Coordinates of C-alpha atoms in Angstrom, one line a residue:
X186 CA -3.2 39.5 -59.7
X187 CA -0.1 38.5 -61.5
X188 CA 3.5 38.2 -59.9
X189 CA 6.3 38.1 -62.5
X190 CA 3.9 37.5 -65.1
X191 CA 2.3 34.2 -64.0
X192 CA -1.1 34.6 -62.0
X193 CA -1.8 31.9 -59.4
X194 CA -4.1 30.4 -61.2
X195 CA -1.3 29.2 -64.2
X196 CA 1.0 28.2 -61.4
X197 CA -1.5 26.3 -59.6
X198 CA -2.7 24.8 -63.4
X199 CA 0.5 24.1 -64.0
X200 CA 1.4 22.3 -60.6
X201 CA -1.5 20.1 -61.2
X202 CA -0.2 19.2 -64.7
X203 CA 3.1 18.5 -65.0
X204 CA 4.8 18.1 -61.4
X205 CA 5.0 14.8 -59.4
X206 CA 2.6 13.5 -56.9
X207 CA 4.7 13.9 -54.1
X208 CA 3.0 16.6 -51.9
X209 CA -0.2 17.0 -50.3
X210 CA -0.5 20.6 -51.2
X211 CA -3.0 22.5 -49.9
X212 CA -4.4 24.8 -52.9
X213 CA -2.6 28.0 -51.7
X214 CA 0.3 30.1 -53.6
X215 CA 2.5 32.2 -51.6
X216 CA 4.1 34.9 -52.9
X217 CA 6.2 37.0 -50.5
X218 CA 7.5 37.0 -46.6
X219 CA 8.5 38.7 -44.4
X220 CA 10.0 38.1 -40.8
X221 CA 7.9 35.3 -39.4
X222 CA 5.0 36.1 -41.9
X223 CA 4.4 34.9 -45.3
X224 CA 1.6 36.1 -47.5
X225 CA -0.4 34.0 -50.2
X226 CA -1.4 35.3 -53.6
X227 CA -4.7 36.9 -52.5
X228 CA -2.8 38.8 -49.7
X229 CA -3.8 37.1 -46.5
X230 CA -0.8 36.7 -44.1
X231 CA 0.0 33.9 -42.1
X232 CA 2.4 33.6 -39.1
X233 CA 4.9 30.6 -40.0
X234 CA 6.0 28.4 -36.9
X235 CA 7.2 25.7 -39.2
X236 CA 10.1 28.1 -40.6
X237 CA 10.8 25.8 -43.9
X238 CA 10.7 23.1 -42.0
X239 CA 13.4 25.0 -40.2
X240 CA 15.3 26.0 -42.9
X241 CA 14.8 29.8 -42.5
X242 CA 16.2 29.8 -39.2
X243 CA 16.8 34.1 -39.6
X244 CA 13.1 34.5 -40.7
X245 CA 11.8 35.3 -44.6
X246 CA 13.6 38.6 -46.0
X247 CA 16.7 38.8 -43.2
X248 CA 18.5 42.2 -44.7
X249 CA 21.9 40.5 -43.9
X250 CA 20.9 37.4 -45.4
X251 CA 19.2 39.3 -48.5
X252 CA 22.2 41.8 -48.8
X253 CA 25.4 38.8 -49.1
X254 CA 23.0 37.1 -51.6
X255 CA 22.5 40.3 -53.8
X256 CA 26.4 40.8 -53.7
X257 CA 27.6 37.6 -54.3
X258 CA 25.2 37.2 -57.1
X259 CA 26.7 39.6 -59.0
X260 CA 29.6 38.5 -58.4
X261 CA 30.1 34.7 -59.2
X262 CA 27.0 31.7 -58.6
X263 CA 29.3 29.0 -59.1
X264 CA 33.3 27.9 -59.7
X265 CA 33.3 24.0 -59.5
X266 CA 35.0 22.3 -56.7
X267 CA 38.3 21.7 -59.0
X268 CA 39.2 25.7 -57.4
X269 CA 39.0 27.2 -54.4
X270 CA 37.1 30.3 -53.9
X271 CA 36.8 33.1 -51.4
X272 CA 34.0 31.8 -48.9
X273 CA 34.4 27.7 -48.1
X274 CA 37.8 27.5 -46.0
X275 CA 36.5 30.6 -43.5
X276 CA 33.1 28.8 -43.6
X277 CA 35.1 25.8 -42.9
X278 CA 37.1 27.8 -39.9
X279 CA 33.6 28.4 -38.5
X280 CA 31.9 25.3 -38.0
X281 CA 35.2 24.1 -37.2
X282 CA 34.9 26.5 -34.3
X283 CA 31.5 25.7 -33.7
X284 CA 31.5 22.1 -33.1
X285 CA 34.9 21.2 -32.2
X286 CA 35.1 19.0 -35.0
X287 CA 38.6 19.4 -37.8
X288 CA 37.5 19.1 -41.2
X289 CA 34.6 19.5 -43.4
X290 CA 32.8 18.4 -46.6
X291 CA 30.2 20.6 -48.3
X292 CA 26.6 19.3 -49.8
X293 CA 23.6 20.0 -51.7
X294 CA 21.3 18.6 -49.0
X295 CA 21.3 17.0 -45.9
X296 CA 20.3 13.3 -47.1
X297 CA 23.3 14.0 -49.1
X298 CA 25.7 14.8 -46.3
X299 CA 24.0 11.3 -44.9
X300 CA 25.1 9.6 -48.0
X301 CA 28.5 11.1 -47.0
X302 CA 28.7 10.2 -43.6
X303 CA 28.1 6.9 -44.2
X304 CA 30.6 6.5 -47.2
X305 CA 33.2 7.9 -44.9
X306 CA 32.3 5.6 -41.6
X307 CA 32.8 3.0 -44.3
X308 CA 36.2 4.0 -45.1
X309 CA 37.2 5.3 -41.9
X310 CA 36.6 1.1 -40.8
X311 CA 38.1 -0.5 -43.8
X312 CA 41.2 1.6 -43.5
X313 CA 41.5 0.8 -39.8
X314 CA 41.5 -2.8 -40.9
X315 CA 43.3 -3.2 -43.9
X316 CA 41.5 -1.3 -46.1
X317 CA 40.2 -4.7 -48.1
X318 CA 37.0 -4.8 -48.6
X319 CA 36.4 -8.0 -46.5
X320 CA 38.1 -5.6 -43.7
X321 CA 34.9 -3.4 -43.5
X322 CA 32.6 -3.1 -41.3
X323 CA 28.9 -2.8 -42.9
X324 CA 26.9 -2.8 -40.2
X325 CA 24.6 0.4 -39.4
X326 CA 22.8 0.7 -36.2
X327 CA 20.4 3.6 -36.0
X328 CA 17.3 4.5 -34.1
X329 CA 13.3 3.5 -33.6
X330 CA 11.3 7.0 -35.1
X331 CA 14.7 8.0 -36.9
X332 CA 13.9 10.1 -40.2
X333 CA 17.8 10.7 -42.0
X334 CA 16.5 11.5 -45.7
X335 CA 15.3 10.2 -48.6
X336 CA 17.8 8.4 -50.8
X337 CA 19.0 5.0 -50.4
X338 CA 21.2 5.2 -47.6
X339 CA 19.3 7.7 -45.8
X340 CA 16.1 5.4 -46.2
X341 CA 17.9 2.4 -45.2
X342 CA 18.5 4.0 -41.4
X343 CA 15.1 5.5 -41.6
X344 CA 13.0 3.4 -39.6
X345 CA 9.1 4.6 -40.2
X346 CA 7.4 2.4 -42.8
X347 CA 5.6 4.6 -44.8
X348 CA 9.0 5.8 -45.9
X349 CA 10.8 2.5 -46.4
X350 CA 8.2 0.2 -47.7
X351 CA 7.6 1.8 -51.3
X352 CA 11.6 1.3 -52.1
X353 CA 12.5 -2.1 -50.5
X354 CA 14.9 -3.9 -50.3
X355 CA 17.1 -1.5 -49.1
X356 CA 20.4 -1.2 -47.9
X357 CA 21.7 -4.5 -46.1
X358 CA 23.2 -4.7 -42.4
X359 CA 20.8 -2.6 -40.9
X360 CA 19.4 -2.6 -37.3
X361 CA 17.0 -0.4 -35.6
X362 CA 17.8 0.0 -31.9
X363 CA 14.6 0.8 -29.7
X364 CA 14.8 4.7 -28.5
X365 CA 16.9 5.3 -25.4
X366 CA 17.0 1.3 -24.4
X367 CA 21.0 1.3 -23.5
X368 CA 20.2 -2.9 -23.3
X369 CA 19.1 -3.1 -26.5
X370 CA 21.8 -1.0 -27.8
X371 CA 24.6 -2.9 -26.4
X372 CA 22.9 -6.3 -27.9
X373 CA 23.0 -4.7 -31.2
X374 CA 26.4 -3.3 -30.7
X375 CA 29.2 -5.7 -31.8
X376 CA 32.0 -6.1 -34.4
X377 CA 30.7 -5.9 -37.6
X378 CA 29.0 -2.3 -36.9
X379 CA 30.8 0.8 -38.5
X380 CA 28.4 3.2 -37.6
X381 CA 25.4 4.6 -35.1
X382 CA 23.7 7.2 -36.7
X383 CA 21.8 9.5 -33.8
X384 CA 19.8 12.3 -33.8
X385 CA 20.0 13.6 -30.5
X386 CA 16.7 15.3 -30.9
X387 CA 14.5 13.6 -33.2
X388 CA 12.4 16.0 -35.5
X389 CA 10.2 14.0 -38.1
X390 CA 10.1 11.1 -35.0
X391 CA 7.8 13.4 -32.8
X392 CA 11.0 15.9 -30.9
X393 CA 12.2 13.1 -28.6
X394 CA 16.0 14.0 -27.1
X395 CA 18.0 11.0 -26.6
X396 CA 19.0 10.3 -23.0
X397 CA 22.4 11.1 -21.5
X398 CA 22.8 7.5 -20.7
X399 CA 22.2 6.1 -24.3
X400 CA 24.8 8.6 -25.9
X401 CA 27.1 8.3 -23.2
X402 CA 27.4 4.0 -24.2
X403 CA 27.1 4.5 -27.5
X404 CA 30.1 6.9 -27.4
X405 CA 31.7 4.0 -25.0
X406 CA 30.9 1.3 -27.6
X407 CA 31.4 2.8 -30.9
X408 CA 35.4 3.7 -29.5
X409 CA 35.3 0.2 -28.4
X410 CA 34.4 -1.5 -31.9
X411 CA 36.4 0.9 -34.0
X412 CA 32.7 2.6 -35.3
X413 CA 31.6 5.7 -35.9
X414 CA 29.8 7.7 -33.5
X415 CA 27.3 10.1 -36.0
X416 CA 25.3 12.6 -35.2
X417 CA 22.3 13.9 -37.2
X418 CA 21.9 17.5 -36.3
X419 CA 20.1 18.3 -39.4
X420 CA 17.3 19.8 -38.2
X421 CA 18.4 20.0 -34.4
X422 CA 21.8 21.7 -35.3
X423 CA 23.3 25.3 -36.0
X424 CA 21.3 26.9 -33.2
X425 CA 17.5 25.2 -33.0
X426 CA 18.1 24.1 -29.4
X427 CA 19.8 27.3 -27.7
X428 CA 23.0 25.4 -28.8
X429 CA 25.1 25.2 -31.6
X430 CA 24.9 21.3 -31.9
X431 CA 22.3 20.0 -30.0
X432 CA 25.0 17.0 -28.9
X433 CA 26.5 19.8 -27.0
X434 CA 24.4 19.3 -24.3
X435 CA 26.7 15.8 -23.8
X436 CA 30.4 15.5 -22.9
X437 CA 31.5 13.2 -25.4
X438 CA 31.5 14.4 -29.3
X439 CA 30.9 12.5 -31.9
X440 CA 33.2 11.1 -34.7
X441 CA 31.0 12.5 -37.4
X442 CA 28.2 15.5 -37.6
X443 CA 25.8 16.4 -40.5
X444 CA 24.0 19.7 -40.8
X445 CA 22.1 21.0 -43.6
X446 CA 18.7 23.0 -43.2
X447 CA 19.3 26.5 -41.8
X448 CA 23.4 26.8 -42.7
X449 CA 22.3 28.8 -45.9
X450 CA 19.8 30.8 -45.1
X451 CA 17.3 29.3 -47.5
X452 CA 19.6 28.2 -50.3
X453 CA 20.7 24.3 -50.5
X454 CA 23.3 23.8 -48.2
X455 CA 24.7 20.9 -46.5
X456 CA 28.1 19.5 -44.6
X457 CA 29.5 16.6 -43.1
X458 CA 31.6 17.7 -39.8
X459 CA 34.3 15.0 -39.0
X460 CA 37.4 14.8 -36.2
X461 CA 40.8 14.0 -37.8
X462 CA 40.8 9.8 -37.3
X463 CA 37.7 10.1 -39.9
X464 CA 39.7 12.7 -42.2
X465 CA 42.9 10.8 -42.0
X466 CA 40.9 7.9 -44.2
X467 CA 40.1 10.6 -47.0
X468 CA 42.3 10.8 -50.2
X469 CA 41.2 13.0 -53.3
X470 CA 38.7 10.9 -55.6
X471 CA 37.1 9.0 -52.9
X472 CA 34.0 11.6 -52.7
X473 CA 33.0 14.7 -54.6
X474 CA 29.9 16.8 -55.7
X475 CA 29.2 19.4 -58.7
X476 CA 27.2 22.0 -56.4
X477 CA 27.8 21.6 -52.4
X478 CA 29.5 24.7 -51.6
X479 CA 29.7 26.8 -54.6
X480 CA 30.7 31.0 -53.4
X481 CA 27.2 32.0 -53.1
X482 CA 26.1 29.1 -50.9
X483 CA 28.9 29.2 -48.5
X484 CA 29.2 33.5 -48.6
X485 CA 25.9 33.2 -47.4
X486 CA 26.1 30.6 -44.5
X487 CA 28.9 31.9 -43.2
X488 CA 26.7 35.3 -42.8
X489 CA 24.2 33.0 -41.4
X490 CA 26.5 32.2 -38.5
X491 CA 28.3 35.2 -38.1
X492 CA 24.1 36.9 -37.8
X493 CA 23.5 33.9 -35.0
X494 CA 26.5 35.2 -32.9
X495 CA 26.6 38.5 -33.6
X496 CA 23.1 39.1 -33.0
X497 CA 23.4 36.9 -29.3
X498 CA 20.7 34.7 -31.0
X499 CA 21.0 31.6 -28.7
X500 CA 20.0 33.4 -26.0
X501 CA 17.2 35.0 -27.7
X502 CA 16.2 31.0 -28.9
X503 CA 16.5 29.7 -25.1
X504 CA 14.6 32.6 -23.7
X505 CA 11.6 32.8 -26.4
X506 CA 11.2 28.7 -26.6
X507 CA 10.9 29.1 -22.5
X508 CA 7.8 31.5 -23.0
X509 CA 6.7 29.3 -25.7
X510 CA 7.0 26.0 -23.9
X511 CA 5.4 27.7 -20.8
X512 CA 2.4 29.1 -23.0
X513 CA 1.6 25.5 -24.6
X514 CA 1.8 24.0 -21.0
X515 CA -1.3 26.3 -20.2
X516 CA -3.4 25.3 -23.3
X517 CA -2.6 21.8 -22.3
X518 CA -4.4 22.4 -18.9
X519 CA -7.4 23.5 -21.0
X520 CA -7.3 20.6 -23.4
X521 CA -7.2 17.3 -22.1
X522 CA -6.5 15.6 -26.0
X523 CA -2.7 17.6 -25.0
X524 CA -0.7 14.4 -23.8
X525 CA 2.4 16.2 -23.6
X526 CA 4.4 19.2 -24.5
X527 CA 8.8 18.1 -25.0
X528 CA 11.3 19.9 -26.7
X529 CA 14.2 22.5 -26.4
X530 CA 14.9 26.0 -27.8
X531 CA 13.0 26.3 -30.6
X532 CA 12.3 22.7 -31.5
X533 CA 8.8 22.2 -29.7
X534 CA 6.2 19.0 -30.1
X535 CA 2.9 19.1 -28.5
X536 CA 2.1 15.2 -28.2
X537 CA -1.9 14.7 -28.7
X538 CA -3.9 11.5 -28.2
X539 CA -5.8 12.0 -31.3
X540 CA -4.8 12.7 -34.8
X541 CA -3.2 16.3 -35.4
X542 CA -3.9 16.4 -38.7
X543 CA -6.9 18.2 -39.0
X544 CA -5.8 20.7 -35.9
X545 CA -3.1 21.6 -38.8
X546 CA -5.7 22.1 -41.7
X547 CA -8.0 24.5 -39.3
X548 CA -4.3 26.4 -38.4
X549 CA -4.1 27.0 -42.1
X550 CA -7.3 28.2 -42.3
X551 CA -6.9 30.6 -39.4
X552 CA -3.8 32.1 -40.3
X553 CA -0.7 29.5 -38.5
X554 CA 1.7 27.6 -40.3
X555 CA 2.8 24.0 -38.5
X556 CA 2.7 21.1 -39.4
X557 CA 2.1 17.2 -37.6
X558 CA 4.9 14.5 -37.4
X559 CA 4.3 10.8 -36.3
X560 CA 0.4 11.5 -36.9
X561 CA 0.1 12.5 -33.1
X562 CA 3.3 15.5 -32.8
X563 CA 2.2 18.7 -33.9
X564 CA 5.9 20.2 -34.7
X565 CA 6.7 24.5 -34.0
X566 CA 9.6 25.2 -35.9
X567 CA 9.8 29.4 -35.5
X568 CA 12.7 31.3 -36.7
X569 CA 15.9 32.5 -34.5
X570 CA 14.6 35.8 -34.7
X571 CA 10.6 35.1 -33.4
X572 CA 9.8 38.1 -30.9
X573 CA 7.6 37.7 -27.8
X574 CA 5.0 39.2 -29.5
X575 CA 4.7 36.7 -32.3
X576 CA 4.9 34.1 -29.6
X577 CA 2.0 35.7 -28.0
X578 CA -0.4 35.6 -31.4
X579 CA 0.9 32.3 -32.4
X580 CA -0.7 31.0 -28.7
X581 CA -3.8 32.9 -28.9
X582 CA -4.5 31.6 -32.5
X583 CA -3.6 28.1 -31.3
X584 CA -5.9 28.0 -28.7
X585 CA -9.0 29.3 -31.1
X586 CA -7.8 26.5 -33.7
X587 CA -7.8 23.9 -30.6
X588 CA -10.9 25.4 -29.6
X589 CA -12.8 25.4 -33.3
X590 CA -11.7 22.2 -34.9
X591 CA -14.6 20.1 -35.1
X592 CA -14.6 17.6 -33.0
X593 CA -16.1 14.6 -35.6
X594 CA -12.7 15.7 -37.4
X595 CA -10.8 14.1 -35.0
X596 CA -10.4 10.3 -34.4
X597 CA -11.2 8.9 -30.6
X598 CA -8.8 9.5 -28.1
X599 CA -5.9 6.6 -27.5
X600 CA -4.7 6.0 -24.2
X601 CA -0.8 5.6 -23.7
X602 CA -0.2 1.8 -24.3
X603 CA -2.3 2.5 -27.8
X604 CA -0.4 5.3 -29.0
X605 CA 2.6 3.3 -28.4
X606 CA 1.3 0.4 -29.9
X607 CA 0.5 2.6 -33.2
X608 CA 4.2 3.7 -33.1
X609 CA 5.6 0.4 -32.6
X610 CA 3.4 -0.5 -36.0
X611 CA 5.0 2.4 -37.7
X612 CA 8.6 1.0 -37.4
X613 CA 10.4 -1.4 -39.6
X614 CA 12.6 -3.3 -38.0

């Protein structure tokens, strides 16, 4: 069957052909969505609990979502940055409002609002100092199982292998503090660091939340060294954990807050959130972009967040990743390979002590969209808008998959000190 005039078969030809090796695609073309379902060219449906990756925070096909994009569409794609335009200083206003931070800096992507956050700890340091360049301070802490992006700067704070290895040497004055060890973090913390990058609940590192105790002191030490205090709410931010920010669940703010993923509905969309010490350090010409924020972008996050208040959606996210959490607790009673089951909102891993990999082939298979992180964190990613319902059929279908998968699929079960030991291999330091 052909959609738009190309079959499946050309795109899948042409896939194969001419794009780069960069994917391990499974040999399935989807064609439509829906809510929390997708369908593929040969019409089966799947129920999608990885959202994007969660990007499509609202769902596939959210009416308010679809209607600002047809609008704006016909009205203008893109201005340039050299003009203002009707939708980036109210969409500034709102995440303004939303994270109690003052000003704000429009991207493409998140690895690019990275890029951006560190350029401006960078500045924000030298111009404390001088503003020489011998005044800066170039050292970067970040953390064990961090994933920030994957351009230079991103990659340089990344601290998985896989990822880094390919590209080194990357960027100098780098340290990797171990996850939640305040000690280690105050070794690491002196005066040539500019910046602590943090995700206060790590996605691609297997949905860990940093302790109250490590924020808290590196809060305390960044104010103390004249750093940065950033927080990487990428994939934790605009909603994912029944909060805005998922740092809300701390006292202190940070200096600095990148988002990206959801605030667009689907379209690329990114920002750097900073207080007004950061701004204050800003001047034109010191940072631009062609693309982050054009009217259609920005007309349609700020619909994104009007749809997440207006529709009580955090609520909705605390309540449904409760029933979700508590129906992935049972299955773990019923299958002892289920180490552990951590997460908030809608950002739920189920830790296994064998290799998730094929547990997400056989979900494919049977209908369910996830996906595995770390090897051993099979990551649920549903939208805002998931009902009770499609919590209920996700379960069920879990438990067959959990049930089915063939057991020579699956590598021998690692006791705690192993899996550990496989992580600690995983990370550059």
């Amino acid at each position: 069957m052909g959609h738009g005039g190309v079959t499946a078969q050309a795109a899948l030809r042409d896939a194969h052909r001419f794009l780069l090796n960069t994917y391990k695609r499974a040999p399935i073309v989807f064609v439509r969505a829906k809510g929390c379902t997708i369908v593929d060219a040969d019409g089966k449906k799947y129920l999608d609990f990885l959202g994007g990756i969660a990007v499509n925070a609202l769902g596939h096909g959210h009416p308010r979502i679809v209607r600002t994009i047809r609008r704006e569409a016909g009205r203008a794609i893109h201005f340039s940055n050299l003009y203002h335009h009707l939708w980036q200083g109210p969409l500034g206003r709102k995440l303004a409002s939303w994270s109690g931070m003052d000003r704000v800096f429009f991207t493409n992507s998140g690895t690019e609002a990275i890029e951006g956050a560190l350029k401006l700890a960078r500045l924000y340091t030298r111009r404390q100092n001088g503003g020489s360049r011998a005044s800066g301070k170039p050292g970067i802490l970040a953390l064990d199982n961090s994933f920030h992006g994957r351009t230079f700067g991103a990659l340089s704070i990344t601290s998985t292998r896989k990822y880094r290895e390919p590209f080194e040497p990357l960027l100098p004055g780098v340290q990797f503090v171990c996850f939640n060890d305040v000690a280690d973090l105050e070794a690491k913390f002196d005066a040539t660091i500019g910046a602590v990058v943090i995700e206060p609940l790590q996605g691609e590192g297997g949905i860990h939340a940093v302790s109250d105790a490590f924020w808290n002191r590196a809060r305390e030490l960044a104010t103390q060294h004249g750093a940065a205090l950033v927080a990487d709410e990428i994939q934790c931010g605009l909603g994912r954990t029944g909060r805005y920010f998922a740092y809300q669940r701390f006292a202190a703010r940070p200096d600095i807050v990148v988002v990206a993923k959801p605030l667009a509905g689907g379209l690329p969309l990114g920002a750097v959130l900073v207080n007004d010490a950061i701004a204050s350090a800003v001047s034109p010409g010191v940072h631009g972009t062609t693309f982050g924020g054009g009217p259609l972008t920005c007309a349609v996050a700020l619909e994104f967040l009007k749809t997440v208040d207006e529709e009580k959606l955090l609520g909705k996210i605390q309540e449904r990743g409760r029933e979700l959490r508590a129906g992935l607790i049972k299955l773990q009673r019923k299958f002892d390979f289920i180490r552990e089951v951590r997460g908030e909102g809608l950002m739920v891993g189920v830790e296994l002590s064998i290799e998730g990999a094929p547990f997400v082939t056989e979900a494919l298979r049977s209908g369910v969209l996830i996906n595995c992180t770390h090897d051993y964190v099979l990551r649920f990613l549903p939208p805002f808008t998931v009902t009770s319902r499609e919590i209920g059929q996700f379960l069920s279908k879990l438990e067959t998959v959990f049930a089915k998968t063939p057991r020579t699929a699956l590598l021998p079960a690692m006791n705690s000190s192993a899996v550990a030991k496989a992580r600690a291999l995983a990370v550059a330091r």
